[in-house]
């Protein structure tokens, strides 16, 4: 048997699989010629629009009420307002358009108008809708400030309010005092006296790898959105994460040790510190990704047909650094998606079946997500250490010590701060001096201050001169006995 020559014998070439399975006719209406292929299924424009709207509402509306709905549909009555996390990218632009056309200014082309104009379903679901944008140009050298572009875009929509933030607000004490309750303690340290921009750049400059840089910027952006949503009285925070982006974030998070946070990557119920709320205040923020069943291709088609103005978002790349795990994962999954369209849906469905192993020991002070119990002990057992390193005590460090932050971090944040790459990162910010310890985000400083105060109060309460047990009893005293007990403290007339 001789080898065939593909240039002369065309029959020797393997036939390429069709982009669609059966025909070019729409699989839903069976009449129109298809306009888009979604995972080998053909849809026309008339059928794709309600399909897109259905997937969006199916991922959002069951979680609007305080108690998630079951199979039976009830009226949508959220406890607070709505905050949209907007980045200027494709997913967030499509999300803003769908929120506005479905809930702010209902579009008859998208919604069923049965029931008349006075039907309860026509009432606004959220009393106020906020669009929050976090500018990251100060964290990534050479990028453009897009705040004004996004402000002009949002102001063109009626019924929404624009809230601009900057990534350095995470280190701004004045921002934290505006966000947090008045009775929340905060003691500024020497590092926190720096300007917010300097503190941010010093913090990023201390990170060891390019993966840690991208992970930290994403974490700071997310936590800023969460606290802003809480401060505005929003019960829901929606993000424009598409099915493709969710698959990328899941694989990237797991590759960095974030398997314990698989559930939070899809949906999360977030409670801020401290748990002290005013009467009538929203007590938690539910973070939802309504586009988690919609691929990037479907978002692009929707943006094209709806004539959306997609501003775009800057790539999180730093000069002189190698691509991080997030960027490599994104390129790999998008490459697979071209030939295997069901890749991203298979990843998301598989990760939805996963459950974290082990118990939760509080919440991480940096990323505000659950921290797995026993992380420090496990890392101590698997870490490769030098023989000259002195033996460490198994006793956990005191809360009041300066290096007491490690026991209160999750595995991802601990690895982000301590991992080492194959080569050192270049100096990202030349104007930043490395003489003093970098600051930490304000929510971390506030939480550490709370722990220090609690530890000091506990130490003063337990500071007794005898080792004998102390027995405390309470009984009702008579007036004469009470007068004799206070006789030495009463001033004479």
C-alpha positions as a printed Julia matrix, in Angstrom:
493×3 Matrix{Float64}:
   0.0    0.0     0.0
   1.55   3.28   -1.11
   1.1    6.65    0.51
  -1.22   8.96   -1.38
  -0.27  12.44   -2.5
  -2.83  14.94   -1.15
  -1.92  17.51   -3.78
  -2.99  15.22   -6.62
  -5.52  12.94   -4.94
  -8.18  15.03   -3.24
 -10.03  11.95   -2.01
  -7.16  11.22    0.39
  -8.0   14.28    2.49
 -10.22  13.78    5.53
 -13.51  15.65    5.06
 -13.98  18.53    7.44
 -16.88  18.37    9.86
 -19.7   20.75    9.08
 -20.3   23.68   11.37
 -23.94  22.6    11.64
 -25.28  19.07   12.05
 -28.16  18.69    9.59
 -29.24  21.69    7.53
 -29.11  25.46    7.32
 -32.73  25.75    8.44
 -33.45  27.11   11.91
 -33.91  24.25   14.39
 -36.61  26.17   16.29
 -39.04  27.55   13.72
 -38.12  25.06   10.94
 -38.84  27.77    8.36
 -36.23  30.52    8.15
 -32.66  30.15    7.01
 -30.28  30.24    9.96
 -28.14  33.26   10.8
 -26.01  31.87   13.62
 -24.63  28.46   14.59
 -24.6   27.78   18.34
 -22.88  24.49   19.25
 -23.78  22.9    15.89
 -27.4   24.12   16.15
 -28.67  26.68   13.63
 -30.9   29.6    14.67
 -32.43  32.44   12.72
 -32.46  35.98   14.06
 -36.15  35.88   14.97
 -35.62  32.81   17.17
 -32.22  33.76   18.56
 -33.45  36.95   20.28
 -36.04  35.21   22.53
 -33.58  32.37   23.15
 -30.96  34.82   24.38
 -33.48  36.64   26.56
 -34.75  33.36   28.01
 -31.26  32.19   29.0
 -30.5   35.55   30.57
 -33.69  35.68   32.64
 -33.43  32.0    33.6
 -30.03  32.64   35.17
 -31.15  35.81   37.01
 -34.8   35.81   38.04
 -34.87  32.62   40.19
 -32.34  34.33   42.5
 -33.93  37.79   42.73
 -36.07  37.05   45.79
 -34.46  36.59   49.18
 -35.5   32.94   49.13
 -34.65  31.46   45.71
 -37.67  30.25   43.78
 -38.31  26.61   43.09
 -40.27  25.28   40.14
 -43.14  27.67   40.91
 -42.69  31.23   39.68
 -43.53  34.03   42.13
 -43.4   37.82   41.91
 -39.94  39.38   41.84
 -39.44  41.3    45.1
 -35.76  41.97   45.87
 -34.75  43.34   49.25
 -32.66  46.19   47.85
 -31.34  47.88   44.73
 -29.26  46.51   41.85
 -25.59  47.2    41.05
 -24.1   46.28   37.68
 -20.36  45.69   37.59
 -19.32  47.27   34.29
 -15.9   46.84   32.67
 -16.59  48.19   29.19
 -16.02  44.78   27.63
 -18.35  42.68   25.51
 -20.02  40.73   28.32
 -20.76  43.71   30.55
 -22.04  45.75   27.57
 -24.5   43.0    26.64
 -25.52  42.63   30.3
 -26.2   46.35   30.65
 -28.29  46.31   27.48
 -30.37  43.34   28.65
 -30.9   44.76   32.16
 -32.0   48.09   30.72
 -34.35  46.6    28.12
 -35.88  44.01   30.46
 -36.16  45.79   33.81
 -35.42  49.54   33.55
 -37.14  50.53   30.29
 -39.01  47.37   29.21
 -38.75  46.69   25.48
 -41.92  45.14   23.98
 -39.74  43.26   21.5
 -38.15  41.25   24.33
 -40.92  40.81   26.91
 -44.36  39.26   26.88
 -46.89  42.07   27.27
 -49.81  39.93   28.45
 -51.78  41.24   31.44
 -52.21  44.89   30.49
 -50.21  47.94   31.49
 -51.43  47.83   35.12
 -50.4   44.21   35.7
 -48.0   43.8    38.68
 -45.39  42.26   36.38
 -45.01  45.66   34.68
 -43.8   47.34   37.87
 -40.04  47.99   38.17
 -38.24  45.13   39.88
 -35.47  47.3    41.36
 -36.18  50.81   42.6
 -32.65  51.96   41.73
 -30.05  50.58   39.33
 -26.39  51.55   39.69
 -23.61  51.01   37.15
 -20.22  50.77   38.86
 -16.95  50.96   36.92
 -13.49  50.39   38.42
 -10.67  52.1    36.5
  -7.42  50.06   36.54
  -5.09  52.3    34.5
  -3.04  53.21   37.61
  -2.26  49.52   38.17
  -1.24  48.73   34.58
   1.37  51.09   33.08
   0.65  52.35   29.58
  -3.11  51.81   29.62
  -5.78  54.4    28.9
  -8.22  55.95   31.36
 -11.69  55.12   30.03
 -13.78  56.62   32.84
 -15.19  59.5    30.8
 -16.04  57.26   27.83
 -17.99  54.92   30.06
 -19.61  57.82   31.89
 -20.94  59.22   28.59
 -22.18  55.76   27.61
 -24.05  55.17   30.87
 -25.51  58.67   31.02
 -27.19  58.0    27.69
 -29.39  55.41   29.43
 -32.31  56.63   31.5
 -33.03  55.14   34.91
 -29.46  54.19   35.87
 -26.86  55.95   38.02
 -23.13  55.87   37.31
 -20.6   55.24   40.11
 -16.93  55.61   39.09
 -14.19  54.0    41.18
 -10.45  53.63   40.83
  -8.44  50.56   41.72
  -6.38  52.53   44.27
  -9.56  53.15   46.28
  -8.8   49.8    47.88
  -5.98  51.61   49.75
  -7.82  54.9    50.33
  -8.79  55.45   53.97
 -11.3   58.17   53.07
 -13.12  55.79   50.71
 -13.22  53.1    53.39
 -14.6   55.49   55.99
 -17.36  56.46   53.57
 -18.19  52.83   52.83
 -17.92  51.33   56.32
 -20.11  52.02   59.37
 -19.08  54.93   61.6
 -18.24  52.72   64.56
 -15.83  50.55   62.58
 -12.29  50.92   63.97
  -9.36  51.68   61.71
  -5.86  52.54   62.89
  -3.62  53.85   60.08
  -0.12  52.39   59.97
   3.04  53.91   58.54
   2.39  52.17   55.23
  -1.19  53.39   55.03
  -0.08  57.04   55.35
   1.09  56.86   51.71
  -1.13  58.14   48.95
  -3.56  55.53   47.59
  -1.72  55.36   44.25
   1.66  54.87   45.92
   0.23  52.24   48.25
  -1.31  50.38   45.31
   1.87  50.44   43.27
   3.98  49.36   46.25
   1.62  46.46   46.88
   1.67  45.34   43.24
   5.43  45.83   43.05
   5.9   43.39   45.92
   4.08  40.55   44.13
   6.33  37.76   42.85
   4.8   36.67   39.5
   2.75  37.98   36.6
   0.01  35.52   37.55
  -0.13  37.11   41.0
  -0.47  40.57   39.42
  -3.52  39.66   37.32
  -5.1   37.7    40.17
  -4.65  40.6    42.59
  -6.1   43.22   40.23
  -9.13  41.01   39.62
  -9.57  40.4    43.35
  -9.33  44.09   44.25
 -11.83  45.0    41.53
 -14.33  42.4    42.71
 -14.14  43.36   46.39
 -14.48  47.06   45.53
 -17.66  46.24   43.62
 -18.99  44.19   46.53
 -18.49  46.91   49.14
 -19.9   49.55   46.78
 -23.0   47.44   46.18
 -23.44  47.07   49.93
 -22.97  50.8    50.52
 -25.63  51.69   47.92
 -28.16  49.36   49.54
 -28.07  46.86   46.69
 -29.15  43.31   47.4
 -27.79  42.06   44.06
 -24.53  42.58   42.18
 -24.56  41.3    38.59
 -21.41  40.74   36.53
 -21.08  40.3    32.77
 -19.22  36.98   32.91
 -20.16  34.92   29.86
 -20.04  31.14   29.58
 -16.62  31.31   27.94
 -15.22  33.7    30.55
 -16.64  31.57   33.36
 -14.92  28.46   32.0
 -11.64  30.37   31.77
 -11.94  31.72   35.32
 -12.81  28.27   36.71
  -9.82  26.53   35.14
  -7.5   29.44   35.96
  -8.67  29.51   39.59
  -8.27  25.76   40.02
  -4.78  25.87   38.49
  -3.81  28.46   41.14
  -5.19  26.39   44.02
  -8.67  27.9    44.14
 -10.61  24.65   44.05
 -12.22  25.56   47.37
 -13.83  28.58   45.64
 -15.41  26.8    42.67
 -18.91  27.56   43.95
 -18.12  31.27   44.46
 -16.86  31.62   40.89
 -20.4   30.96   39.61
 -22.55  32.55   42.33
 -21.96  33.88   45.82
 -23.81  35.22   48.85
 -21.48  37.8    50.38
 -21.73  39.19   53.93
 -19.52  42.2    54.72
 -17.51  42.76   57.9
 -18.58  43.57   60.55
 -21.99  42.02   60.93
 -23.53  45.16   62.47
 -26.3   46.64   60.4
 -28.65  49.55   60.73
 -32.36  48.92   60.8
 -33.69  48.24   57.33
 -30.19  47.91   55.83
 -29.45  45.13   53.35
 -27.48  42.47   55.19
 -25.9   40.64   52.25
 -25.12  41.02   48.56
 -25.96  38.22   46.16
 -23.42  38.07   43.32
 -24.94  36.67   40.12
 -23.58  36.12   36.6
 -26.7   36.16   34.39
 -24.74  35.42   31.17
 -23.22  32.18   32.45
 -25.27  30.2    29.89
 -24.38  32.51   26.97
 -21.11  32.07   25.08
 -18.87  34.88   23.87
 -19.95  34.2    20.29
 -23.61  34.7    21.2
 -22.75  37.91   23.04
 -20.91  39.2    19.98
 -23.88  38.44   17.72
 -26.26  40.18   20.15
 -24.01  43.25   20.3
 -23.86  43.36   16.48
 -27.61  43.07   15.97
 -28.4   45.49   18.82
 -25.81  48.0    17.53
 -24.15  48.25   20.93
 -21.22  50.58   21.48
 -18.63  48.26   23.04
 -15.85  50.43   24.44
 -13.58  47.5    25.25
 -11.36  46.84   28.23
  -7.61  46.97   28.59
  -5.62  43.76   28.61
  -4.07  43.06   31.99
  -0.49  42.81   30.74
   2.58  44.37   32.31
   5.65  45.38   30.27
   8.52  42.92   30.52
   6.5   40.13   32.13
   5.48  36.75   30.78
   1.79  35.92   30.29
   0.19  34.65   33.47
  -1.82  31.5    33.98
  -5.06  33.38   33.34
  -3.94  34.56   29.9
  -2.56  31.14   28.94
  -5.77  29.44   30.06
  -7.85  31.92   28.08
  -5.89  31.34   24.87
  -6.03  27.56   25.33
  -9.79  27.35   25.95
 -10.67  29.76   23.14
  -8.52  27.71   20.79
 -10.4   24.57   21.77
 -13.73  26.32   21.41
 -13.15  26.99   17.71
 -13.05  23.28   16.84
 -15.06  21.91   19.78
 -17.89  24.37   20.56
 -19.14  22.37   23.56
 -15.84  22.68   25.42
 -16.8   25.61   27.63
 -20.23  24.24   28.51
 -18.68  20.89   29.45
 -16.18  22.65   31.72
 -18.86  24.68   33.5
 -21.2   21.7    33.9
 -18.41  19.56   35.31
 -17.28  22.22   37.78
 -20.88  22.7    38.92
 -20.8   19.1    40.2
 -17.73  19.73   42.36
 -17.98  20.39   46.08
 -15.2   21.72   48.33
 -13.55  19.17   50.59
 -12.89  20.1    54.2
 -14.27  22.59   56.65
 -14.33  26.37   56.44
 -12.39  28.39   59.01
 -13.81  31.87   58.63
 -13.17  34.12   55.68
 -10.01  35.29   53.96
  -9.02  38.83   54.94
  -7.88  39.71   51.43
 -10.32  38.2    48.93
 -13.34  38.02   51.29
 -14.03  34.41   50.3
 -14.23  31.28   52.5
 -10.89  30.03   53.8
 -10.27  26.32   54.14
  -9.32  25.04   57.59
  -5.77  23.76   58.12
  -4.15  25.54   55.17
  -1.05  26.6    57.13
  -0.46  23.13   58.57
  -0.86  21.53   55.16
   1.56  23.97   53.5
   4.07  23.41   56.31
   4.03  19.66   55.62
   4.51  19.89   51.86
   6.89  22.89   51.68
  10.52  22.27   50.73
  12.65  24.0    53.32
  16.37  24.47   53.85
  18.12  22.36   56.53
  19.6   25.54   58.0
  16.18  27.04   58.59
  15.32  27.1    62.3
  12.51  24.89   63.44
   9.12  26.56   63.61
   6.81  26.15   66.52
   3.46  24.49   65.99
   1.84  27.16   68.15
  -0.16  29.57   65.99
   1.11  33.16   66.08
  -0.55  35.71   68.29
  -3.16  37.93   66.73
  -1.31  40.98   67.97
   1.94  40.06   66.2
   2.95  41.89   63.04
   3.12  38.73   60.91
  -0.25  37.36   62.02
  -1.91  37.83   58.62
  -0.96  34.43   57.18
  -3.33  32.33   59.35
  -6.26  34.42   58.09
  -5.61  33.99   54.36
  -7.04  31.41   52.01
  -4.74  29.15   50.03
  -5.02  31.23   46.85
  -4.08  34.52   48.53
  -1.26  32.91   50.5
   0.16  31.39   47.31
  -0.29  34.66   45.42
   1.83  36.53   47.97
   4.54  33.89   48.5
   4.95  31.95   45.23
   8.09  32.39   43.17
   8.51  32.33   39.4
  11.41  31.16   37.27
  12.73  34.7    37.09
  12.21  37.88   39.05
   9.7   40.42   37.81
  11.06  43.68   36.41
  10.51  46.89   38.3
   6.96  47.88   37.37
   6.87  51.29   39.03
  10.24  53.05   39.09
   9.06  55.87   41.36
   8.14  53.54   44.23
  10.73  53.08   46.96
  11.07  49.66   48.52
  12.25  50.83   51.91
   9.09  50.14   53.89
   6.49  47.42   54.09
   3.71  47.69   51.48
   0.24  48.54   52.71
  -2.66  46.12   52.57
  -6.21  46.91   51.41
  -8.32  48.92   53.81
 -10.78  46.11   54.54
  -7.84  43.93   55.59
  -6.4   46.64   57.85
  -9.79  47.18   59.45
 -10.27  43.49   60.13
  -6.77  43.17   61.63
  -7.52  46.14   63.89
 -10.67  44.42   65.08
  -8.75  41.25   65.9
  -6.07  43.22   67.75
  -8.7   45.0    69.84
 -10.45  41.74   70.65
  -7.17  40.07   71.6
  -6.15  43.0    73.83
  -9.51  42.96   75.58
  -9.26  39.22   76.13
  -5.72  39.5    77.51
  -6.74  42.23   79.97
  -9.7   40.16   81.12
  -7.55  37.08   81.73
  -4.69  38.98   83.39
  -5.05  37.74   87.01
  -2.34  37.2    89.63
  -3.52  33.81   90.86
  -3.65  30.49   89.1
  -6.69  29.43   91.1
 -10.01  29.35   89.26
 -12.16  32.44   89.71
 -15.8   31.88   90.63
 -18.21  34.68   89.81
 -21.77  34.66   91.18
 -24.58  37.18   91.01
 -27.34  37.84   93.54
 -29.73  40.67   94.36
 -28.47  43.03   97.1
 -30.66  44.81   99.6
 -30.69  48.61   99.92
 -28.79  48.62  103.23
 -26.12  46.21  101.95
 -25.76  48.24   98.76
 -25.4   51.47  100.78
 -22.61  49.92  102.9
 -20.8   48.71   99.78
 -20.87  52.19   98.21
 -20.26  54.1   101.44
 -16.59  54.67  100.7
 -17.3   56.18   97.28
 -20.03  58.68   98.26
 -18.98  62.31   98.7
 -20.04  64.05  101.89
 -22.33  67.1   101.63
